[in-house]
Amino acid sequence: WALHLKNITVSLSGQYECSFATYPCGTKAAKIQLIVEAEEEQHYVKEVWLNQTLEIPCLEDTTSENLSSYSLKWLVGIELEPSCPAVYKNSSVLYRQRVHLGLNNTLKIFPTKIMDDGRVFSCHVVYQPERVRKSSTTVRVFGK
């Protein structure tokens, strides 16, 4: 017997019990504790001077060695237009000749331009088929 759950939410956390009657032994039961964690997304703001280099780490609290065995992708969009992102995977080379994917999974932008102000760069790391950690960074560009 198996319990199949769909559309999992935090409210489904709790103890589940399966019990059934057997002959001649009586009732058999098994319990399992289910803990559903909310998906975490971290938000950051990076400030940079116009025409300088900006490096954005994928996940601020995770080293590149910990990310190397997982599927990773960068989404680049504008705060006002998140429905039209450009997708960057590990094999991508350049984005408009200014954005590079670094060896340590950072996004390196050089030179920064006024058009980068307000742009949102999101890193998604897939740990398991349906387990994703996300980190979004909004860029703020300042002129001198």
PDB file of C-alpha atoms in Angstrom:
ATOM      1  CA  TRP A   1       0.000   0.000   0.000  1.00  0.00           C
ATOM      2  CA  ALA A   2       1.172   3.522  -0.722  1.00  0.00           C
ATOM      3  CA  LEU A   3      -0.117   6.993  -0.061  1.00  0.00           C
ATOM      4  CA  HIS A   4       0.326   9.360  -3.014  1.00  0.00           C
ATOM      5  CA  LEU A   5       0.136  13.081  -2.278  1.00  0.00           C
ATOM      6  CA  LYS A   6      -0.199  15.789  -4.935  1.00  0.00           C
ATOM      7  CA  ASN A   7      -0.002  19.580  -4.721  1.00  0.00           C
ATOM      8  CA  ILE A   8       2.090  19.373  -1.565  1.00  0.00           C
ATOM      9  CA  THR A   9       1.861  22.302   0.849  1.00  0.00           C
ATOM     10  CA  VAL A  10       3.338  22.956   4.287  1.00  0.00           C
ATOM     11  CA  SER A  11      -0.088  22.236   5.795  1.00  0.00           C
ATOM     12  CA  LEU A  12       0.333  18.546   4.881  1.00  0.00           C
ATOM     13  CA  SER A  13       3.156  18.181   7.427  1.00  0.00           C
ATOM     14  CA  GLY A  14       2.336  15.778  10.212  1.00  0.00           C
ATOM     15  CA  GLN A  15       2.197  12.171  11.235  1.00  0.00           C
ATOM     16  CA  TYR A  16       0.574   9.659   8.902  1.00  0.00           C
ATOM     17  CA  GLU A  17      -0.513   6.191   9.958  1.00  0.00           C
ATOM     18  CA  CYS A  18      -1.399   3.176   7.884  1.00  0.00           C
ATOM     19  CA  SER A  19      -3.264   0.408   9.660  1.00  0.00           C
ATOM     20  CA  PHE A  20      -4.997  -2.709   8.433  1.00  0.00           C
ATOM     21  CA  ALA A  21      -6.479  -5.850   9.901  1.00  0.00           C
ATOM     22  CA  THR A  22      -4.735  -9.165   9.363  1.00  0.00           C
ATOM     23  CA  TYR A  23      -5.822 -12.639  10.213  1.00  0.00           C
ATOM     24  CA  PRO A  24      -4.954 -14.171  12.645  1.00  0.00           C
ATOM     25  CA  CYS A  25      -2.423 -11.643  13.992  1.00  0.00           C
ATOM     26  CA  GLY A  26      -4.784  -8.699  14.419  1.00  0.00           C
ATOM     27  CA  THR A  27      -4.147  -5.105  13.376  1.00  0.00           C
ATOM     28  CA  LYS A  28      -0.851  -4.038  11.827  1.00  0.00           C
ATOM     29  CA  ALA A  29       0.166  -0.381  11.747  1.00  0.00           C
ATOM     30  CA  ALA A  30       3.040   1.797  10.611  1.00  0.00           C
ATOM     31  CA  LYS A  31       3.607   5.498  11.174  1.00  0.00           C
ATOM     32  CA  ILE A  32       5.653   8.063   9.296  1.00  0.00           C
ATOM     33  CA  GLN A  33       6.377  11.689  10.092  1.00  0.00           C
ATOM     34  CA  LEU A  34       6.162  13.970   7.030  1.00  0.00           C
ATOM     35  CA  ILE A  35       7.871  17.357   7.163  1.00  0.00           C
ATOM     36  CA  VAL A  36       7.172  19.697   4.247  1.00  0.00           C
ATOM     37  CA  GLU A  37       9.501  22.673   4.064  1.00  0.00           C
ATOM     38  CA  ALA A  38       8.612  25.881   2.282  1.00  0.00           C
ATOM     39  CA  GLU A  39      10.703  26.623  -0.802  1.00  0.00           C
ATOM     40  CA  GLU A  40      13.330  29.185   0.054  1.00  0.00           C
ATOM     41  CA  GLU A  41      14.234  32.054  -2.197  1.00  0.00           C
ATOM     42  CA  GLN A  42      16.865  34.520  -1.124  1.00  0.00           C
ATOM     43  CA  HIS A  43      16.780  38.114  -2.380  1.00  0.00           C
ATOM     44  CA  TYR A  44      19.802  40.397  -2.565  1.00  0.00           C
ATOM     45  CA  VAL A  45      20.610  43.852  -3.881  1.00  0.00           C
ATOM     46  CA  LYS A  46      24.056  44.520  -5.347  1.00  0.00           C
ATOM     47  CA  GLU A  47      25.228  48.077  -5.819  1.00  0.00           C
ATOM     48  CA  VAL A  48      27.896  48.903  -8.385  1.00  0.00           C
ATOM     49  CA  TRP A  49      29.400  51.962 -10.044  1.00  0.00           C
ATOM     50  CA  LEU A  50      28.803  52.581 -13.742  1.00  0.00           C
ATOM     51  CA  ASN A  51      31.407  50.860 -15.989  1.00  0.00           C
ATOM     52  CA  GLN A  52      32.739  48.689 -13.151  1.00  0.00           C
ATOM     53  CA  THR A  53      32.780  44.883 -12.845  1.00  0.00           C
ATOM     54  CA  LEU A  54      30.012  43.191 -10.883  1.00  0.00           C
ATOM     55  CA  GLU A  55      30.149  39.571  -9.741  1.00  0.00           C
ATOM     56  CA  ILE A  56      26.995  37.874  -8.504  1.00  0.00           C
ATOM     57  CA  PRO A  57      27.392  34.520  -6.709  1.00  0.00           C
ATOM     58  CA  CYS A  58      24.726  31.913  -7.374  1.00  0.00           C
ATOM     59  CA  LEU A  59      23.889  31.179  -3.745  1.00  0.00           C
ATOM     60  CA  GLU A  60      25.574  33.534  -1.274  1.00  0.00           C
ATOM     61  CA  ASP A  61      25.906  30.926   1.490  1.00  0.00           C
ATOM     62  CA  THR A  62      27.051  27.985  -0.667  1.00  0.00           C
ATOM     63  CA  THR A  63      30.533  27.303  -2.025  1.00  0.00           C
ATOM     64  CA  SER A  64      31.051  26.497  -5.691  1.00  0.00           C
ATOM     65  CA  GLU A  65      32.248  22.986  -4.781  1.00  0.00           C
ATOM     66  CA  ASN A  66      28.835  22.259  -3.257  1.00  0.00           C
ATOM     67  CA  LEU A  67      27.094  23.377  -6.470  1.00  0.00           C
ATOM     68  CA  SER A  68      29.281  21.528  -8.986  1.00  0.00           C
ATOM     69  CA  SER A  69      27.281  18.290  -8.916  1.00  0.00           C
ATOM     70  CA  TYR A  70      23.872  19.933  -9.369  1.00  0.00           C
ATOM     71  CA  SER A  71      22.042  21.359 -12.348  1.00  0.00           C
ATOM     72  CA  LEU A  72      22.333  25.133 -12.296  1.00  0.00           C
ATOM     73  CA  LYS A  73      20.817  27.859 -14.456  1.00  0.00           C
ATOM     74  CA  TRP A  74      20.682  31.644 -14.440  1.00  0.00           C
ATOM     75  CA  LEU A  75      17.591  33.610 -15.415  1.00  0.00           C
ATOM     76  CA  VAL A  76      18.033  37.211 -16.454  1.00  0.00           C
ATOM     77  CA  GLY A  77      15.103  39.574 -16.525  1.00  0.00           C
ATOM     78  CA  ILE A  78      13.906  43.045 -15.660  1.00  0.00           C
ATOM     79  CA  GLU A  79      11.836  43.652 -12.554  1.00  0.00           C
ATOM     80  CA  LEU A  80       8.945  44.975 -14.613  1.00  0.00           C
ATOM     81  CA  GLU A  81       9.088  42.182 -17.193  1.00  0.00           C
ATOM     82  CA  PRO A  82       9.783  38.877 -15.403  1.00  0.00           C
ATOM     83  CA  SER A  83       7.741  36.988 -17.998  1.00  0.00           C
ATOM     84  CA  CYS A  84      10.449  37.461 -20.658  1.00  0.00           C
ATOM     85  CA  PRO A  85      13.658  36.076 -19.129  1.00  0.00           C
ATOM     86  CA  ALA A  86      16.713  34.989 -21.053  1.00  0.00           C
ATOM     87  CA  VAL A  87      18.018  31.630 -19.834  1.00  0.00           C
ATOM     88  CA  TYR A  88      21.687  30.866 -19.171  1.00  0.00           C
ATOM     89  CA  LYS A  89      22.809  27.342 -18.431  1.00  0.00           C
ATOM     90  CA  ASN A  90      26.276  26.082 -17.506  1.00  0.00           C
ATOM     91  CA  SER A  91      27.276  25.839 -21.175  1.00  0.00           C
ATOM     92  CA  SER A  92      26.403  29.436 -22.113  1.00  0.00           C
ATOM     93  CA  VAL A  93      29.223  31.705 -23.231  1.00  0.00           C
ATOM     94  CA  LEU A  94      28.135  35.355 -23.433  1.00  0.00           C
ATOM     95  CA  TYR A  95      25.148  37.624 -22.999  1.00  0.00           C
ATOM     96  CA  ARG A  96      25.471  40.722 -25.134  1.00  0.00           C
ATOM     97  CA  GLN A  97      29.256  40.510 -24.825  1.00  0.00           C
ATOM     98  CA  ARG A  98      29.144  41.783 -21.219  1.00  0.00           C
ATOM     99  CA  VAL A  99      27.809  38.972 -19.033  1.00  0.00           C
ATOM    100  CA  HIS A 100      29.913  35.839 -18.504  1.00  0.00           C
ATOM    101  CA  LEU A 101      29.345  32.734 -16.442  1.00  0.00           C
ATOM    102  CA  GLY A 102      32.386  32.358 -14.196  1.00  0.00           C
ATOM    103  CA  LEU A 103      34.084  29.089 -13.325  1.00  0.00           C
ATOM    104  CA  ASN A 104      32.724  29.276  -9.780  1.00  0.00           C
ATOM    105  CA  ASN A 105      29.104  29.663 -10.993  1.00  0.00           C
ATOM    106  CA  THR A 106      29.129  33.421 -10.514  1.00  0.00           C
ATOM    107  CA  LEU A 107      27.727  35.786 -13.081  1.00  0.00           C
ATOM    108  CA  LYS A 108      30.300  38.400 -14.054  1.00  0.00           C
ATOM    109  CA  ILE A 109      29.072  41.625 -15.648  1.00  0.00           C
ATOM    110  CA  PHE A 110      31.557  44.013 -17.262  1.00  0.00           C
ATOM    111  CA  PRO A 111      31.192  46.832 -17.880  1.00  0.00           C
ATOM    112  CA  THR A 112      28.020  47.661 -15.990  1.00  0.00           C
ATOM    113  CA  LYS A 113      25.689  50.027 -17.814  1.00  0.00           C
ATOM    114  CA  ILE A 114      22.713  52.178 -16.890  1.00  0.00           C
ATOM    115  CA  MET A 115      20.451  49.605 -18.587  1.00  0.00           C
ATOM    116  CA  ASP A 116      21.533  47.094 -15.892  1.00  0.00           C
ATOM    117  CA  ASP A 117      19.905  49.203 -13.161  1.00  0.00           C
ATOM    118  CA  GLY A 118      16.879  47.341 -11.815  1.00  0.00           C
ATOM    119  CA  ARG A 119      17.735  44.165 -13.695  1.00  0.00           C
ATOM    120  CA  VAL A 120      17.152  40.954 -11.751  1.00  0.00           C
ATOM    121  CA  PHE A 121      19.516  37.980 -12.062  1.00  0.00           C
ATOM    122  CA  SER A 122      18.162  34.719 -10.610  1.00  0.00           C
ATOM    123  CA  CYS A 123      20.108  31.548  -9.998  1.00  0.00           C
ATOM    124  CA  HIS A 124      18.214  28.254  -9.748  1.00  0.00           C
ATOM    125  CA  VAL A 125      19.926  25.116  -8.424  1.00  0.00           C
ATOM    126  CA  VAL A 126      18.070  21.817  -8.905  1.00  0.00           C
ATOM    127  CA  TYR A 127      18.969  19.383  -6.102  1.00  0.00           C
ATOM    128  CA  GLN A 128      16.358  16.759  -6.899  1.00  0.00           C
ATOM    129  CA  PRO A 129      13.801  16.540  -9.723  1.00  0.00           C
ATOM    130  CA  GLU A 130      11.388  18.833  -7.893  1.00  0.00           C
ATOM    131  CA  ARG A 131      13.672  20.472  -5.308  1.00  0.00           C
ATOM    132  CA  VAL A 132      15.039  23.882  -6.318  1.00  0.00           C
ATOM    133  CA  ARG A 133      16.930  26.554  -4.385  1.00  0.00           C
ATOM    134  CA  LYS A 134      16.636  30.068  -5.794  1.00  0.00           C
ATOM    135  CA  SER A 135      18.586  33.231  -5.300  1.00  0.00           C
ATOM    136  CA  SER A 136      17.626  36.555  -6.912  1.00  0.00           C
ATOM    137  CA  THR A 137      19.839  39.631  -7.085  1.00  0.00           C
ATOM    138  CA  THR A 138      18.635  43.062  -8.134  1.00  0.00           C
ATOM    139  CA  VAL A 139      21.366  45.287  -9.567  1.00  0.00           C
ATOM    140  CA  ARG A 140      21.592  48.984  -8.692  1.00  0.00           C
ATOM    141  CA  VAL A 141      23.980  50.985 -10.892  1.00  0.00           C
ATOM    142  CA  PHE A 142      25.299  54.356  -9.727  1.00  0.00           C
ATOM    143  CA  GLY A 143      27.030  57.004 -11.838  1.00  0.00           C
ATOM    144  CA  LYS A 144      30.075  58.876 -10.567  1.00  0.00           C
TER     145      LYS A 144
END
